PDB file of C-alpha atoms in Angstrom:
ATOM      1  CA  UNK L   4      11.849 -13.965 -20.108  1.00 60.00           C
ATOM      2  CA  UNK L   5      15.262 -12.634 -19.638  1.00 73.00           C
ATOM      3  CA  UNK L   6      14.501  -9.499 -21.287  1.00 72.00           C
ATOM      4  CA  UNK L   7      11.556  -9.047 -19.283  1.00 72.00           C
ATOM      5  CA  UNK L   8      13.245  -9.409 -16.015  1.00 70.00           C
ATOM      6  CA  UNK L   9      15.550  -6.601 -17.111  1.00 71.00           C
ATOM      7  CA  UNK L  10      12.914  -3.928 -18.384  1.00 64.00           C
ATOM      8  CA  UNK L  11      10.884  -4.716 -15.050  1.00 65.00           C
ATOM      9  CA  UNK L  12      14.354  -4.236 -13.071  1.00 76.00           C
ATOM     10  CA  UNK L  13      15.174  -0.872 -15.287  1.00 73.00           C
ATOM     11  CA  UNK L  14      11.247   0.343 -14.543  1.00 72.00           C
ATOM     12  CA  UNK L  15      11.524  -0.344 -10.727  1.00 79.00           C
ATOM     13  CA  UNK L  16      14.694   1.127 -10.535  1.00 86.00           C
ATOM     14  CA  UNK L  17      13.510   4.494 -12.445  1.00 89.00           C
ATOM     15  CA  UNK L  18      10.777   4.245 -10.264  1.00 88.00           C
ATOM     16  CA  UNK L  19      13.161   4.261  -7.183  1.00 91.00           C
ATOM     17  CA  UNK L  20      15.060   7.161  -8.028  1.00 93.00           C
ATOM     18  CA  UNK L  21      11.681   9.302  -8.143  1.00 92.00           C
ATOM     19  CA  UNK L  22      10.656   7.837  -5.201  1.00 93.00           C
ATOM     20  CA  UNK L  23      13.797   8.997  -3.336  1.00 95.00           C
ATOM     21  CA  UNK L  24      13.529  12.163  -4.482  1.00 96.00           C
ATOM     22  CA  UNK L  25       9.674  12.759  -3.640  1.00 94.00           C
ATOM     23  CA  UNK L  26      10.511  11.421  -0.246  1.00 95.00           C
ATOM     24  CA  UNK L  27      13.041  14.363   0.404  1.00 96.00           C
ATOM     25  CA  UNK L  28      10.780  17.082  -1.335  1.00 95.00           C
ATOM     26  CA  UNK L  29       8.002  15.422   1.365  1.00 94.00           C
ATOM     27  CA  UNK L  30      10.255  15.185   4.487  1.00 96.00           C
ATOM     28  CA  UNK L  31      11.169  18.941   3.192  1.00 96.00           C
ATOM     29  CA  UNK L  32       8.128  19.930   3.832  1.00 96.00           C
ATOM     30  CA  UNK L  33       7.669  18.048   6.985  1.00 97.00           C
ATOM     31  CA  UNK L  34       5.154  15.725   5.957  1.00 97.00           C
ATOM     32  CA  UNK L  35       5.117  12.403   7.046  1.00 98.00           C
ATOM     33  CA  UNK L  36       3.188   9.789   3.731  1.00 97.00           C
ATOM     34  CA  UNK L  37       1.589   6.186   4.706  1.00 98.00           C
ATOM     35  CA  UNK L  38       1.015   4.111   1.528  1.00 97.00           C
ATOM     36  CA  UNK L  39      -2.041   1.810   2.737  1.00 97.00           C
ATOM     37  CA  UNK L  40      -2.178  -1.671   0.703  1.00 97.00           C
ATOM     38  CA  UNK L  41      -4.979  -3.982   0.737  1.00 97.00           C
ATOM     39  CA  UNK L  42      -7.212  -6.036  -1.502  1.00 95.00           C
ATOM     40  CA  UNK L  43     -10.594  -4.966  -2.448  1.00 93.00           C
ATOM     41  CA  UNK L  44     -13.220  -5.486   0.091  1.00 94.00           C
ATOM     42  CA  UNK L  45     -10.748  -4.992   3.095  1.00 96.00           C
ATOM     43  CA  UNK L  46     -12.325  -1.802   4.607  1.00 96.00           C
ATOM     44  CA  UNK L  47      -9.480   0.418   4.550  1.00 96.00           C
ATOM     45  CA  UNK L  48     -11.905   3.115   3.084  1.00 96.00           C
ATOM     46  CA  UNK L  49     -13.569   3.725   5.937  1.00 97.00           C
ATOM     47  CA  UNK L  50     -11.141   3.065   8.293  1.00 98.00           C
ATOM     48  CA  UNK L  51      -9.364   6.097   6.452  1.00 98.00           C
ATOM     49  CA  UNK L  52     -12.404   7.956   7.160  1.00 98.00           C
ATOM     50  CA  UNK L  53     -12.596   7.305  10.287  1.00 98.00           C
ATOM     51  CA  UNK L  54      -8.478   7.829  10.900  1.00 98.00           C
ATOM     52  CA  UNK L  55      -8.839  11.293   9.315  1.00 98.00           C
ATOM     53  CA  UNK L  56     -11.878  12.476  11.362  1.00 98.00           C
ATOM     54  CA  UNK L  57     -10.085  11.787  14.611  1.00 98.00           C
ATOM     55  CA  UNK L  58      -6.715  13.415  13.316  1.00 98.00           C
ATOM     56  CA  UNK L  59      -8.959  17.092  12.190  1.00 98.00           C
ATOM     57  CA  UNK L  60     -10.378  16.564  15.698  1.00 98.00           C
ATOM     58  CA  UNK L  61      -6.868  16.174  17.465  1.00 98.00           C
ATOM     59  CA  UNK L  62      -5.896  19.555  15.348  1.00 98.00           C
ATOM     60  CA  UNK L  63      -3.178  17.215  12.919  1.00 98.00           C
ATOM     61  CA  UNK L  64      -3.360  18.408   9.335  1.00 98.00           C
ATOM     62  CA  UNK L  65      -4.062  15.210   6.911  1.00 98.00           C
ATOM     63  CA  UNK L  66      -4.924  15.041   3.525  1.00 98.00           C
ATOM     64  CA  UNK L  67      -5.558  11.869   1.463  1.00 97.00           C
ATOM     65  CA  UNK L  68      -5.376  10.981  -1.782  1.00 95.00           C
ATOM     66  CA  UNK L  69      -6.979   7.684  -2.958  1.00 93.00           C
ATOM     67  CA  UNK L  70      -6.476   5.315  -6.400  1.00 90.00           C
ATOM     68  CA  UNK L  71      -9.088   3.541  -8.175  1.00 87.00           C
ATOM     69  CA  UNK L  72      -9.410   2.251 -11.400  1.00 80.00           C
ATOM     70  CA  UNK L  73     -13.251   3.542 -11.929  1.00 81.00           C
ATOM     71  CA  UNK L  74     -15.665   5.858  -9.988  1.00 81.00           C
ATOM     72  CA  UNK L  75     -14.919   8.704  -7.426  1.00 86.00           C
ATOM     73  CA  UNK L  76     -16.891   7.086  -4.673  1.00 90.00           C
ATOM     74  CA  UNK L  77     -13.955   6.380  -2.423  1.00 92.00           C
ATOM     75  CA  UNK L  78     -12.901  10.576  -2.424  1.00 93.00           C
ATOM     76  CA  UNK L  79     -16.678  11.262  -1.699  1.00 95.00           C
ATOM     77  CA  UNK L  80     -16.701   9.523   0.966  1.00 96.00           C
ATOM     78  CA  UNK L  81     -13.491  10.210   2.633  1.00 96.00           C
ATOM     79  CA  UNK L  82     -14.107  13.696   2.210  1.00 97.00           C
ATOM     80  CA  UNK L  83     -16.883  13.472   4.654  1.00 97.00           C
ATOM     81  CA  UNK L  84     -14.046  13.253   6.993  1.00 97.00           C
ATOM     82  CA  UNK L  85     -13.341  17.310   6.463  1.00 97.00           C
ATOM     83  CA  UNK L  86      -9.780  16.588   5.510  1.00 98.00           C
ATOM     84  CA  UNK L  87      -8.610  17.264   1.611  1.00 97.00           C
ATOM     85  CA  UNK L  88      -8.956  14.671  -0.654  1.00 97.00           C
ATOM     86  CA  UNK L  89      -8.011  13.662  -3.953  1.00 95.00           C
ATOM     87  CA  UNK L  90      -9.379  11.317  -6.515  1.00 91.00           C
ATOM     88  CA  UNK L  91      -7.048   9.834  -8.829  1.00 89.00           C
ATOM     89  CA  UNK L  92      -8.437   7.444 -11.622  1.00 83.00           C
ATOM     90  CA  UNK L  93      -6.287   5.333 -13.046  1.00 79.00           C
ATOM     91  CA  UNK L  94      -7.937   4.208 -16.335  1.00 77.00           C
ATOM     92  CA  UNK L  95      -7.139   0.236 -15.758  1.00 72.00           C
ATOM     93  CA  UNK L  96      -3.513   0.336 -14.492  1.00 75.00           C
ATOM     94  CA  UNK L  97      -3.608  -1.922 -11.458  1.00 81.00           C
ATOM     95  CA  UNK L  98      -1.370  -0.036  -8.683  1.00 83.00           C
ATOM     96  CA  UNK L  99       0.186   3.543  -8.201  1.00 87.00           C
ATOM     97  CA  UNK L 100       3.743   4.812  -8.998  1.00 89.00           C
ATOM     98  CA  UNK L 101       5.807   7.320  -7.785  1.00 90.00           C
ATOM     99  CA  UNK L 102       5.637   9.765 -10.877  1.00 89.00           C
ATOM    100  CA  UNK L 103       1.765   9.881 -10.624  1.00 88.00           C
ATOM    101  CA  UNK L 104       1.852  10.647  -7.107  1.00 90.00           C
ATOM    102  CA  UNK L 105       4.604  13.248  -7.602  1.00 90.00           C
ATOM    103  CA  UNK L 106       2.343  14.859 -10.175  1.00 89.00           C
ATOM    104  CA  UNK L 107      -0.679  15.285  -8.288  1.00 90.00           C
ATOM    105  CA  UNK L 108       0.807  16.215  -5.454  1.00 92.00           C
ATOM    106  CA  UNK L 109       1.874  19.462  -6.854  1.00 89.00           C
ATOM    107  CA  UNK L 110       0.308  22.273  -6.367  1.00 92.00           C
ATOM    108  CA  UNK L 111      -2.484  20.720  -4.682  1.00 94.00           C
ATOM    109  CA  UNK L 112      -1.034  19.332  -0.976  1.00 94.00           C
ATOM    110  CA  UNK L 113      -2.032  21.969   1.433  1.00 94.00           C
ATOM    111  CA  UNK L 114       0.747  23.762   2.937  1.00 94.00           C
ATOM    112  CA  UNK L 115       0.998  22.676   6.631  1.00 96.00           C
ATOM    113  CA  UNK L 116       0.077  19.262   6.050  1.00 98.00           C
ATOM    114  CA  UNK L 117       1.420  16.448   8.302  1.00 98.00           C
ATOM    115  CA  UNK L 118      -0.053  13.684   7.514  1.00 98.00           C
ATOM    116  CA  UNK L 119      -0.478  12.391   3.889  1.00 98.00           C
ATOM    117  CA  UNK L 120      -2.948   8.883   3.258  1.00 98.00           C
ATOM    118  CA  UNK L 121      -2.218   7.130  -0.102  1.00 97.00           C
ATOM    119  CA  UNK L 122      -5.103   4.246  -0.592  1.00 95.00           C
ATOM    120  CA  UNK L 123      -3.619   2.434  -3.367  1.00 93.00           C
ATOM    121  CA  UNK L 124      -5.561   0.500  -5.285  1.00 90.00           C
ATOM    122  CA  UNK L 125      -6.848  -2.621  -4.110  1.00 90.00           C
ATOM    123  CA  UNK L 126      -4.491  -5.310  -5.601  1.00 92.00           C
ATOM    124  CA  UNK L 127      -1.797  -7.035  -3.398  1.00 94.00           C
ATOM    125  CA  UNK L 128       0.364  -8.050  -5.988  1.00 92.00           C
ATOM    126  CA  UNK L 129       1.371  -5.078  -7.948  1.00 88.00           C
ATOM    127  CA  UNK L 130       0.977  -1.853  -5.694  1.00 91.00           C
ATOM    128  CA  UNK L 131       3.367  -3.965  -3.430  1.00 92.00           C
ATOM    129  CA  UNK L 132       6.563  -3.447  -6.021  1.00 88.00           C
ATOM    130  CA  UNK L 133       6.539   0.026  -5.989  1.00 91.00           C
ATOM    131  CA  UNK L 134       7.853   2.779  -3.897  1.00 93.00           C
ATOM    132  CA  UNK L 135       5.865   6.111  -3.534  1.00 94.00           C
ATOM    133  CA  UNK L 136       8.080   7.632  -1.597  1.00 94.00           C
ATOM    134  CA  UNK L 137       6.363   6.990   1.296  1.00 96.00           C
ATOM    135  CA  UNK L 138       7.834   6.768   4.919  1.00 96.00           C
ATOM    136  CA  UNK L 139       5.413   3.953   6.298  1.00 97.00           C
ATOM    137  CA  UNK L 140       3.723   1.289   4.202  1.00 97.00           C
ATOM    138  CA  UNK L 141       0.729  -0.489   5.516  1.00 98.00           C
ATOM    139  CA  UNK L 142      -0.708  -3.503   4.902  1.00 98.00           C
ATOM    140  CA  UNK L 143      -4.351  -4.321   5.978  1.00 98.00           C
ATOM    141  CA  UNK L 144      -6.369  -7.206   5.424  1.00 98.00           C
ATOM    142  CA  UNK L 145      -9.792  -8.281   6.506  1.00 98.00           C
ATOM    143  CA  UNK L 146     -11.184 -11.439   8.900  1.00 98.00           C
ATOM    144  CA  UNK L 147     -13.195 -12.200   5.611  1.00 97.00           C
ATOM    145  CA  UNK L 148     -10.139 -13.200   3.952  1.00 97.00           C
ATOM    146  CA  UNK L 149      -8.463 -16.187   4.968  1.00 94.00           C
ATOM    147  CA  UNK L 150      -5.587 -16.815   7.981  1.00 97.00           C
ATOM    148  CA  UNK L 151      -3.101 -17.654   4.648  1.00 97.00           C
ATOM    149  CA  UNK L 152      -3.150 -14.258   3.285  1.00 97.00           C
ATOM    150  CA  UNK L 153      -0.053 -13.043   4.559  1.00 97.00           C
ATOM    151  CA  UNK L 154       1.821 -16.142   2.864  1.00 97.00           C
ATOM    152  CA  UNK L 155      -0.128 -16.316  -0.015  1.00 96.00           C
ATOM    153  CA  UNK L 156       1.059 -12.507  -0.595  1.00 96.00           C
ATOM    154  CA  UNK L 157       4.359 -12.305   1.138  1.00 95.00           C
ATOM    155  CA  UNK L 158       5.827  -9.074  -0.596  1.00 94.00           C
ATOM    156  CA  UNK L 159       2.744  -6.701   0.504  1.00 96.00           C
ATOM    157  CA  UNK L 160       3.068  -8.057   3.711  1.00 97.00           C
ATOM    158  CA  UNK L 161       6.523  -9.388   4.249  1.00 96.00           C
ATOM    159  CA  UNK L 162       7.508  -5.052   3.082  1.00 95.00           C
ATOM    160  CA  UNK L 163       4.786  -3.931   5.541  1.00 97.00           C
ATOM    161  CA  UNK L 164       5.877  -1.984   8.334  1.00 97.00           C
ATOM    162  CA  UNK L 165       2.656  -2.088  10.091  1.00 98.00           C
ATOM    163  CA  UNK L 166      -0.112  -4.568   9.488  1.00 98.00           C
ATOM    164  CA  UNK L 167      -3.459  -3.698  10.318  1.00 98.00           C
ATOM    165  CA  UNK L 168      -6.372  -6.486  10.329  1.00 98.00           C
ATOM    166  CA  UNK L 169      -9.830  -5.013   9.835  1.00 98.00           C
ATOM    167  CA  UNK L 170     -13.468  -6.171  10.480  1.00 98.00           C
ATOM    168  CA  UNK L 171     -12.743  -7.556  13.585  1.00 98.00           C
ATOM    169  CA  UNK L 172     -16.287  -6.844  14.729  1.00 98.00           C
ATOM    170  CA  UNK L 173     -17.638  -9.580  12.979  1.00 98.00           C
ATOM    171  CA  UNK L 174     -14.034 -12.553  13.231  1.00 98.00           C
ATOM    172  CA  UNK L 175     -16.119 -15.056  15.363  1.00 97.00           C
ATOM    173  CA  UNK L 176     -18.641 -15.070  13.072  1.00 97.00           C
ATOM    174  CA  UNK L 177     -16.679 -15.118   9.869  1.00 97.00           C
ATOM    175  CA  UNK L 178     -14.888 -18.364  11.823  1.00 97.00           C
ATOM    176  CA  UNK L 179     -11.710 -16.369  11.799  1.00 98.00           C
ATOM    177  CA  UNK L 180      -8.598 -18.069  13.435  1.00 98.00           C
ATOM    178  CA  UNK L 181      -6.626 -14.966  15.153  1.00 97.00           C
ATOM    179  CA  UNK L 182      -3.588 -17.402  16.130  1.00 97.00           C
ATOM    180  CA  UNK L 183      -3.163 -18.639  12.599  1.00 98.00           C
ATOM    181  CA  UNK L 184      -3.247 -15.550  11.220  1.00 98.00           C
ATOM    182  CA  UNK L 185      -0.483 -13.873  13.456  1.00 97.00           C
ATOM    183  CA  UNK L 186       1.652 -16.856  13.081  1.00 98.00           C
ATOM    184  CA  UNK L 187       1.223 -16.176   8.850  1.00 97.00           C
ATOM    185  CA  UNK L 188       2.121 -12.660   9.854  1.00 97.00           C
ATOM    186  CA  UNK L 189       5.526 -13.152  11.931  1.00 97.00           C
ATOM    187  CA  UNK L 190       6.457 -16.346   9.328  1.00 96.00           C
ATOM    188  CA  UNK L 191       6.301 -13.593   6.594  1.00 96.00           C
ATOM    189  CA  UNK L 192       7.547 -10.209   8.503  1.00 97.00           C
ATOM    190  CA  UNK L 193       9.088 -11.177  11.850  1.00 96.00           C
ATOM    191  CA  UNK L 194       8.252  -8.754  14.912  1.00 97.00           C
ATOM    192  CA  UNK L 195       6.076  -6.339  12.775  1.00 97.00           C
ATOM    193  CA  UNK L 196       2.963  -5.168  14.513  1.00 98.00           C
ATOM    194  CA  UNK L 197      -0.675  -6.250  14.130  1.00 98.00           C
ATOM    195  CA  UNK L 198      -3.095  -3.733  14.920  1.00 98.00           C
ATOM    196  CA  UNK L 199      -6.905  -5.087  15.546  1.00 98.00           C
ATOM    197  CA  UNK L 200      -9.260  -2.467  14.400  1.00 98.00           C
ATOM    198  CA  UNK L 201     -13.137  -2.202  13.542  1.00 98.00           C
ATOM    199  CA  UNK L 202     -14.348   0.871  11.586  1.00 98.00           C
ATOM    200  CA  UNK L 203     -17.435  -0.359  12.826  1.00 97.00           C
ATOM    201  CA  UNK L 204     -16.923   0.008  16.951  1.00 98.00           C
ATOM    202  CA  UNK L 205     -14.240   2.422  16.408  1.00 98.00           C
ATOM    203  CA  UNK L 206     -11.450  -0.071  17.598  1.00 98.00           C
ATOM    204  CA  UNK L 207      -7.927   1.215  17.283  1.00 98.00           C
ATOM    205  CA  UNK L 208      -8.754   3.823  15.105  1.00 98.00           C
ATOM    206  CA  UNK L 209      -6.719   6.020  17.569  1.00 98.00           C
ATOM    207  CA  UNK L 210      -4.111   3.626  18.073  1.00 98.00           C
ATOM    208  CA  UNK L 211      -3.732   3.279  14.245  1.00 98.00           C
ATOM    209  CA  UNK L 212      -3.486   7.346  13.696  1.00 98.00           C
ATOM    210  CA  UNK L 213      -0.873   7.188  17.314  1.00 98.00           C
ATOM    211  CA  UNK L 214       0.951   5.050  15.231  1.00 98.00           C
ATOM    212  CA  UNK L 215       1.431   7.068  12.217  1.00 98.00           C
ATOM    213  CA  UNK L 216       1.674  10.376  14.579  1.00 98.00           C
ATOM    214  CA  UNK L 217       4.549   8.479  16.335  1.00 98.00           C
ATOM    215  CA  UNK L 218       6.537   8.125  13.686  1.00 97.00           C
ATOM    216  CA  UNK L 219       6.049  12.125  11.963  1.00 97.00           C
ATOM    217  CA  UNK L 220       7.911  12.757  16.125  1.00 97.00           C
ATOM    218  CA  UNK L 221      10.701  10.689  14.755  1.00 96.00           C
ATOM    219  CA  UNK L 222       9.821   7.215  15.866  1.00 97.00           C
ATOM    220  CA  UNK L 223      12.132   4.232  13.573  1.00 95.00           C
ATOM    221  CA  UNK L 224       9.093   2.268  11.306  1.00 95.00           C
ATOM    222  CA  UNK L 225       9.347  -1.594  12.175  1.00 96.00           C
ATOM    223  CA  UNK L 226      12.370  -2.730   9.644  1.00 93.00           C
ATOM    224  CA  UNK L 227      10.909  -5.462   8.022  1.00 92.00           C
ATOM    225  CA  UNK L 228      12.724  -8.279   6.870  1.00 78.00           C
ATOM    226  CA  UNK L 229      14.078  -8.894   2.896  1.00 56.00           C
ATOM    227  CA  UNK L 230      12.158 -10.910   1.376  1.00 49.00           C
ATOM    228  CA  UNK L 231      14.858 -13.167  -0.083  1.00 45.00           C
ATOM    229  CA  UNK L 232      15.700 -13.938   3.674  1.00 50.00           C
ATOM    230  CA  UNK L 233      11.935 -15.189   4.570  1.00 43.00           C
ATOM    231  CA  UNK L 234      11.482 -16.821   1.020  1.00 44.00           C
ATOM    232  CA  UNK L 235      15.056 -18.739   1.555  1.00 47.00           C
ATOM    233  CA  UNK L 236      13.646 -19.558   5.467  1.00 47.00           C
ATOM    234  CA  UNK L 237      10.656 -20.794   4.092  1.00 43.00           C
ATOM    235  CA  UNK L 238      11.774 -22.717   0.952  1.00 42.00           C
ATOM    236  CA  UNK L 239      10.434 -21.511  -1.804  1.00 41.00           C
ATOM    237  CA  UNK L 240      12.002 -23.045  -4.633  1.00 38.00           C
ATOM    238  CA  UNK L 241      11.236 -22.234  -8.587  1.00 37.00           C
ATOM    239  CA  UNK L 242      14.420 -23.788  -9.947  1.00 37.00           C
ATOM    240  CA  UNK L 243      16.978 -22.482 -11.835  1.00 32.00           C
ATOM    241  CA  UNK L 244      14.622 -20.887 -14.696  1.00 35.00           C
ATOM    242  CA  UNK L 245      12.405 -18.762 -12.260  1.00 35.00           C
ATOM    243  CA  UNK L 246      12.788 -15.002 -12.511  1.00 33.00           C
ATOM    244  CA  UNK L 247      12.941 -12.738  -9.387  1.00 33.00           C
ATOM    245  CA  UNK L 248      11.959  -9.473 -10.379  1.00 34.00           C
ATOM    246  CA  UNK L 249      13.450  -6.788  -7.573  1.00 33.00           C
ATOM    247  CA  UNK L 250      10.598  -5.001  -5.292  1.00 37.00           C
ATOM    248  CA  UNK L 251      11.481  -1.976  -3.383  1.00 40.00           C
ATOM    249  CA  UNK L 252      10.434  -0.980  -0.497  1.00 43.00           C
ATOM    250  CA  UNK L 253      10.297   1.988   1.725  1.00 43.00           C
ATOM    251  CA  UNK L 254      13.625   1.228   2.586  1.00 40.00           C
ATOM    252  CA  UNK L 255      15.188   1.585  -0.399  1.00 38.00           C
ATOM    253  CA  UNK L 256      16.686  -1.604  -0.312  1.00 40.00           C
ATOM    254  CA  UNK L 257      15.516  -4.635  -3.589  1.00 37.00           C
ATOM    255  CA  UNK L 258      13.343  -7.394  -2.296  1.00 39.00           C
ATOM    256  CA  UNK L 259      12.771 -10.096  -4.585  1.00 36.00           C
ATOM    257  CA  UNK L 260       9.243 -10.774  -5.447  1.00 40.00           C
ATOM    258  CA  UNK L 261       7.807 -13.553  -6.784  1.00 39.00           C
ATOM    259  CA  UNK L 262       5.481 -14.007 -10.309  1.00 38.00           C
ATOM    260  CA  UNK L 263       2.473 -16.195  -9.076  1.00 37.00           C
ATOM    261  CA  UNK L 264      -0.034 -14.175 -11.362  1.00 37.00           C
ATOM    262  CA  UNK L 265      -2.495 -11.404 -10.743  1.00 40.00           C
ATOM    263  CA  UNK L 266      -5.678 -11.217  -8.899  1.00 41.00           C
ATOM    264  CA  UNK L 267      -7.362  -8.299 -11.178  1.00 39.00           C
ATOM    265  CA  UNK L 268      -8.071 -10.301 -14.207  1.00 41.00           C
ATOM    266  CA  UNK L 269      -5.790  -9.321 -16.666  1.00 41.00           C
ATOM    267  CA  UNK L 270      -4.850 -11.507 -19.363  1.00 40.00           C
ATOM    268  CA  UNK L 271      -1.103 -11.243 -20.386  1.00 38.00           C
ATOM    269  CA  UNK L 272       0.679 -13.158 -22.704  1.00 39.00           C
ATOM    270  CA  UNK L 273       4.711 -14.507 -22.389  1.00 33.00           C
ATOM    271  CA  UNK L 274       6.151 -10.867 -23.252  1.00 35.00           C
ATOM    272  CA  UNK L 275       4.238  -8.953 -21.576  1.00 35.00           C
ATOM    273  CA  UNK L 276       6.000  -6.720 -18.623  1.00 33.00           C
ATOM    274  CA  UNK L 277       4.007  -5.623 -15.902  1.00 34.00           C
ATOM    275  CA  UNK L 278       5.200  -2.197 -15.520  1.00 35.00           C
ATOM    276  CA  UNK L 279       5.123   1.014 -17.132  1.00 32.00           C
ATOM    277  CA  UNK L 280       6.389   4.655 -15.248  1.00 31.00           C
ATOM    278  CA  UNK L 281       3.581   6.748 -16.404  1.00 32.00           C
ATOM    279  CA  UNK L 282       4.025  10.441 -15.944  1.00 33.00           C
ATOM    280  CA  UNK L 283       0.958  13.448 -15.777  1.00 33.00           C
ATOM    281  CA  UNK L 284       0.520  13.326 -19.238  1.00 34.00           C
ATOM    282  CA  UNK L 285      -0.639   9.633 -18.625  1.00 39.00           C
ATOM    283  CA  UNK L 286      -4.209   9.844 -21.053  1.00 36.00           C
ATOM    284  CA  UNK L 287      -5.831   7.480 -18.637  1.00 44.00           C
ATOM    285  CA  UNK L 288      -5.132   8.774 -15.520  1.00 55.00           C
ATOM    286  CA  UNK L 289      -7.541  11.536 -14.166  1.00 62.00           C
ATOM    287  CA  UNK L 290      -7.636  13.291 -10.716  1.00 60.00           C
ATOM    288  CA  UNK L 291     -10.310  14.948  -9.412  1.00 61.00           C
ATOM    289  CA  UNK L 292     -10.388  16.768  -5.687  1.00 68.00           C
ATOM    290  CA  UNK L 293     -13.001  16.804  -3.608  1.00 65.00           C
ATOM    291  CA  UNK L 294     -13.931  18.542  -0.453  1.00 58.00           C
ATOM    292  CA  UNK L 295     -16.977  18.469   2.098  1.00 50.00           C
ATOM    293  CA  UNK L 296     -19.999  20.947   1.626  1.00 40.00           C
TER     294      UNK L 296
END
């Protein structure tokens, strides 16, 4: 287990160093990346879609470039949006990394671009260790899926900058409880924002993209919390034998994240390490852009 630990730590912290360095190339180029986290289900992809119509209408160059592990229906249907987007498949592996985005990134990020959308893919647990090199990371969730969430997945949401709940159209009658979820929320990641938004009715669509626009002009991201000061607050307590393997977050700084399991069905056995730095040479990995007719 020890040796585990301490190939996950070396991958993470490779992973960093790329990260840091795709964040400068990005902020060279005056481009401000969101890294949007969610499970699948949460309607992030077309609250994208919606996000990226209104920024082409208020004249803000966006692009977006969206992870899945099968099918090319999420680019199709943000493209409808006008803005450039890219498809990246990635064959199986659960989450994104820093040297894939790098890679398809070059050469194909339009010049003048301000605004770059990275839909993960939808998993909680694993997209939530790694940093893209983004400069806000967003976590979104649905009413569909339980007041809890935030606790039950307190790195994606405890590194969040910005959460965003979704499907809000429908809350009463999913049952959902709006207090206990924002009390989850703040237990987790303490003064970070909750934006309400419905991709149906068009609710804070614009307030979302303000957001984002806010902080391209220079605007400090919420500073969330590390998570080994909420999991002490809270006490979570493995014992002496449980591993903490470091997550990092947009602000460079190692949050330690716990191993409850994954929600995408893989079946692992004691050795295995859940992480790999994959470069463009990665067999599995395809990308495939697509644009409006």
């Amino acid at each position: 287990m020890c040796r585990s630990v301490e190939v996950l730590q070396a991958v993470l912290a490779k992973n960093d160093g790329l990260a840091a360095e795709l964040r400068a190339r990005m902020a060279g180029r005056g481009v401000t990346a969101v890294n949007l986290l969610s499970s699948p289900g949460s309607g992030k992809t077309a609250l994208l879609e919606l996000v990226l119509r209104r920024a082409g209408e208020r004249g803000t160059a966006s692009a977006a470039l969206t992870a899945d592990l099968a099918t090319e229906n999420d680019a199709v249907r943000l493209a409808r949006s006008g803005a450039p987007v890219k498809q990246v498949l990635t064959g199986g592996l659960c989450h994104l990394e820093a040297a894939q985005l790098s890679a398809h990134l070059d050469g194909w990020l339009p010049d003048g671009t301000r605004l770059l959308f990275v839909e993960n893919v939808g998993n909680l647990v694993c997209p939530a260790s790694y940093d893209l090199g983004e400069t806000l990371r967003v976590a979104l969730m649905s009413v569909t899926e339980g007041e809890d969430k935030p606790l039950k997945y307190p790195t994606a949401f405890g590194a969040a900058n910005l959460v965003v709940l979704t499907k809000t159209d429908i809350a009463e009658a999913a049952g959902f409880d709006e207090a206990a979820f924002t009390a989850s929320v703040e237990r987790i990641n303490p003064g970070v924002e909750v934006l309400r938004t419905s991709a149906r009715t068009g609710l804070g669509v614009d307030a979302l993209l303000d957001r984002v626009l806010a902080v391209a002009d220079g605007a400090a991201p919420h500073r969330p919390l590390l998570a080994a000061d909420h999991l002490a607050r809270h006490g979570h307590d493995h014992g002496p034998d449980h591993a903490h393997a470091p997550v990092h977050g947009p602000s460079h700084e190692q949050r330690p994240d716990h191993d409850h399991g994954h929600d995408h069905g893989h079946d692992h056995g004691p050795d295995h390490v859940h992480a790999s730095v994959h470069g463009p040479s990665r067999e599995h990995t395809t990308a495939h852009e697509h644009t409006t007719a």
